[in-house]
Amino acid sequence: MKALILVGGFGTRLRPLTLSFPKPLVDFANKPMILHQIEALKEVGVTEVVLAINYRPEVMLNFLKDFEDKLGITITCSQETEPLGTAGPLALARDKLVDGSGEPFFVLNSDVISEYPFAELIKFHKNHGGEATIMVTKVDEPSKYGVVVMEEATGMVEKFVEKPKIFVGNKINAGIYLLNPSVLD
């Protein structure tokens, strides 16, 4: 399996820390945030991680190259020349993610810290038979986020509502996806 980690942001809310250091390399629980993700991906069989990088790519790659051998995982780069959001990096990294196996791949926001229920996500994704799985999380104040409105019985996404002024739900995109290669078409 493969994974794409979106590391293109500038980390403006963590300045001045991120003026010279990419946000995913900032320590959380005595370890760079991105290492928590890569280790959890490795545990479920991910063998290659593609970093969608924009800001300070040389710092990120130099740091992570030291961990390739230690973790037994390949880390490559797909470099953006400008921030491309979420879908843009997917298109840019298409050749690195699609290998003809039909195997789904993960997409993660680089600043997501959780217990990473990746094994359960894979099982759920394969059981529902759809092309994409989006992990959601409940929040107390959904008006600050993009809310995922779902059909409760099936879990199918009906729509996304960005920073709703009236209550439409309290489940937001958690920044963790499992996608079939067909979504890139």
Short mmCIF file of C-alpha atoms in Angstrom, two decimals:
data_model
loop_
_atom_site.label_atom_id
_atom_site.label_comp_id
_atom_site.label_asym_id
_atom_site.label_seq_id
_atom_site.Cartn_x
_atom_site.Cartn_y
_atom_site.Cartn_z
CA MET A 1 0.00 0.00 0.00
CA LYS A 2 0.94 3.61 -0.48
CA ALA A 3 0.13 6.89 1.24
CA LEU A 4 0.25 10.56 0.34
CA ILE A 5 0.87 12.98 3.19
CA LEU A 6 -0.07 16.59 2.49
CA VAL A 7 2.80 18.67 3.87
CA GLY A 8 2.47 21.73 1.66
CA GLY A 9 1.35 24.28 4.24
CA PHE A 10 3.43 27.06 5.75
CA GLY A 11 2.48 26.41 9.40
CA THR A 12 1.63 30.07 9.95
CA ARG A 13 -0.16 29.47 13.27
CA LEU A 14 3.02 27.98 14.74
CA ARG A 15 5.30 30.86 13.84
CA PRO A 16 8.04 31.65 14.73
CA LEU A 17 8.78 27.89 15.08
CA THR A 18 7.92 27.25 11.45
CA LEU A 19 9.87 30.11 9.91
CA SER A 20 12.82 27.78 9.44
CA PHE A 21 11.26 24.39 10.23
CA PRO A 22 8.29 22.68 8.50
CA LYS A 23 5.29 22.12 10.78
CA PRO A 24 5.24 18.29 10.33
CA LEU A 25 8.72 18.15 11.90
CA VAL A 26 7.63 19.95 15.07
CA ASP A 27 7.71 17.55 18.01
CA PHE A 28 4.51 16.19 19.50
CA ALA A 29 4.99 13.82 22.45
CA ASN A 30 8.77 13.90 21.90
CA LYS A 31 8.57 12.89 18.25
CA PRO A 32 8.02 14.84 15.04
CA MET A 33 4.31 14.82 14.15
CA ILE A 34 4.90 13.19 10.78
CA LEU A 35 6.78 10.23 12.31
CA HIS A 36 3.68 9.30 14.32
CA GLN A 37 1.81 9.04 11.02
CA ILE A 38 4.50 7.17 9.09
CA GLU A 39 4.94 4.59 11.87
CA ALA A 40 1.17 4.00 12.05
CA LEU A 41 0.98 3.62 8.25
CA LYS A 42 3.86 1.12 8.33
CA GLU A 43 1.95 -0.98 10.89
CA VAL A 44 -0.90 -1.57 8.39
CA GLY A 45 1.33 -2.47 5.47
CA VAL A 46 2.13 0.84 3.79
CA THR A 47 5.48 0.46 2.05
CA GLU A 48 5.76 3.85 0.33
CA VAL A 49 4.94 7.33 1.56
CA VAL A 50 4.77 10.22 -0.89
CA LEU A 51 5.13 13.69 0.60
CA ALA A 52 3.24 16.45 -1.21
CA ILE A 53 5.67 19.23 -0.36
CA ASN A 54 5.71 22.95 -1.02
CA TYR A 55 7.40 24.71 1.90
CA ARG A 56 11.07 23.94 2.72
CA PRO A 57 11.19 20.56 0.95
CA GLU A 58 14.93 20.11 1.45
CA VAL A 59 14.60 20.28 5.25
CA MET A 60 11.75 17.76 5.25
CA LEU A 61 13.41 15.27 2.90
CA ASN A 62 16.83 15.48 4.55
CA PHE A 63 15.26 14.77 7.93
CA LEU A 64 13.08 11.89 6.74
CA LYS A 65 15.72 10.18 4.59
CA ASP A 66 17.40 9.14 7.84
CA PHE A 67 14.22 7.26 8.81
CA GLU A 68 13.72 5.30 5.58
CA ASP A 69 16.12 2.53 6.58
CA LYS A 70 15.14 2.62 10.26
CA LEU A 71 11.46 2.22 9.41
CA GLY A 72 11.87 0.07 6.31
CA ILE A 73 9.65 2.32 4.23
CA THR A 74 10.27 4.32 1.04
CA ILE A 75 9.75 8.08 1.34
CA THR A 76 9.53 10.10 -1.86
CA CYS A 77 8.53 13.63 -2.75
CA SER A 78 5.99 15.21 -5.04
CA GLN A 79 6.89 18.88 -5.06
CA GLU A 80 4.34 21.63 -5.56
CA THR A 81 5.54 24.92 -7.00
CA GLU A 82 2.53 26.60 -5.40
CA PRO A 83 0.01 25.44 -2.76
CA LEU A 84 -2.53 23.18 -4.49
CA GLY A 85 -5.02 22.42 -1.69
CA THR A 86 -6.08 18.78 -1.30
CA ALA A 87 -7.04 17.58 -4.79
CA GLY A 88 -4.14 19.28 -6.60
CA PRO A 89 -1.42 17.24 -4.86
CA LEU A 90 -3.34 14.05 -5.66
CA ALA A 91 -3.25 14.85 -9.37
CA LEU A 92 0.40 15.89 -9.18
CA ALA A 93 1.41 12.65 -7.42
CA ARG A 94 -0.77 10.37 -9.55
CA ASP A 95 2.18 8.51 -11.14
CA LYS A 96 3.65 7.80 -7.71
CA LEU A 97 0.36 6.56 -6.23
CA VAL A 98 -1.05 4.41 -9.04
CA ASP A 99 0.91 1.27 -9.74
CA GLY A 100 -1.70 -0.89 -11.51
CA SER A 101 -2.46 -3.00 -8.42
CA GLY A 102 -5.85 -1.36 -7.84
CA GLU A 103 -4.88 -1.15 -4.17
CA PRO A 104 -6.37 1.82 -2.28
CA PHE A 105 -4.04 4.47 -0.89
CA PHE A 106 -4.18 6.73 2.13
CA VAL A 107 -4.19 10.52 2.03
CA LEU A 108 -3.43 12.36 5.27
CA ASN A 109 -3.20 15.94 6.37
CA SER A 110 0.24 16.17 7.97
CA ASP A 111 -0.98 17.80 11.17
CA VAL A 112 -3.47 15.10 12.18
CA ILE A 113 -2.61 13.42 15.46
CA SER A 114 -4.85 10.57 16.61
CA GLU A 115 -4.75 6.89 17.45
CA TYR A 116 -4.92 6.23 13.67
CA PRO A 117 -7.51 3.48 13.27
CA PHE A 118 -6.03 2.57 9.88
CA ALA A 119 -6.76 -1.18 10.07
CA GLU A 120 -10.43 -0.49 10.80
CA LEU A 121 -10.51 2.11 8.03
CA ILE A 122 -9.15 -0.42 5.50
CA LYS A 123 -11.74 -3.01 6.57
CA PHE A 124 -14.58 -0.47 6.39
CA HIS A 125 -13.42 0.77 2.99
CA LYS A 126 -13.24 -2.71 1.49
CA ASN A 127 -16.63 -3.69 2.94
CA HIS A 128 -18.61 -0.72 1.62
CA GLY A 129 -17.37 -1.14 -1.93
CA GLY A 130 -17.19 2.58 -2.71
CA GLU A 131 -14.30 4.50 -4.19
CA ALA A 132 -13.52 6.68 -1.19
CA THR A 133 -13.66 6.67 2.59
CA ILE A 134 -13.40 9.90 4.57
CA MET A 135 -12.76 9.70 8.28
CA VAL A 136 -14.85 12.12 10.31
CA THR A 137 -14.73 13.26 13.90
CA LYS A 138 -17.35 14.85 16.14
CA VAL A 139 -16.80 18.38 17.44
CA ASP A 140 -18.69 20.57 19.89
CA GLU A 141 -18.53 23.70 17.72
CA PRO A 142 -19.01 22.73 14.04
CA SER A 143 -19.38 26.31 12.78
CA LYS A 144 -15.57 26.62 12.70
CA TYR A 145 -15.10 23.70 10.28
CA GLY A 146 -16.29 22.05 7.12
CA VAL A 147 -19.14 19.77 8.18
CA VAL A 148 -19.72 16.41 6.50
CA VAL A 149 -23.45 15.77 6.17
CA MET A 150 -24.09 12.04 5.85
CA GLU A 151 -26.94 9.62 5.43
CA GLU A 152 -26.85 8.14 8.94
CA ALA A 153 -28.05 4.66 7.93
CA THR A 154 -25.43 4.13 5.21
CA GLY A 155 -22.67 6.60 6.06
CA MET A 156 -22.82 7.94 2.48
CA VAL A 157 -21.79 11.57 2.18
CA GLU A 158 -24.67 13.79 1.06
CA LYS A 159 -22.81 17.11 1.05
CA PHE A 160 -20.14 19.24 2.64
CA VAL A 161 -21.04 22.52 4.31
CA GLU A 162 -18.14 24.90 4.95
CA LYS A 163 -18.38 26.75 8.27
CA PRO A 164 -22.18 26.54 8.56
CA LYS A 165 -24.04 29.43 10.15
CA ILE A 166 -26.92 27.13 11.14
CA PHE A 167 -26.47 23.63 12.61
CA VAL A 168 -26.35 20.93 9.92
CA GLY A 169 -24.36 18.36 11.90
CA ASN A 170 -21.32 18.01 14.13
CA LYS A 171 -19.12 15.63 12.13
CA ILE A 172 -16.16 17.20 10.36
CA ASN A 173 -13.53 15.96 7.97
CA ALA A 174 -10.71 14.51 10.09
CA GLY A 175 -8.08 14.83 7.34
CA ILE A 176 -7.70 11.08 6.79
CA TYR A 177 -8.86 9.44 3.57
CA LEU A 178 -8.62 6.02 1.93
CA LEU A 179 -9.09 6.25 -1.83
CA ASN A 180 -9.21 3.84 -4.74
CA PRO A 181 -6.95 4.79 -7.67
CA SER A 182 -10.11 5.26 -9.78
CA VAL A 183 -10.84 8.56 -7.99
CA LEU A 184 -7.88 10.05 -9.85
CA ASP A 185 -9.74 9.57 -13.14
#
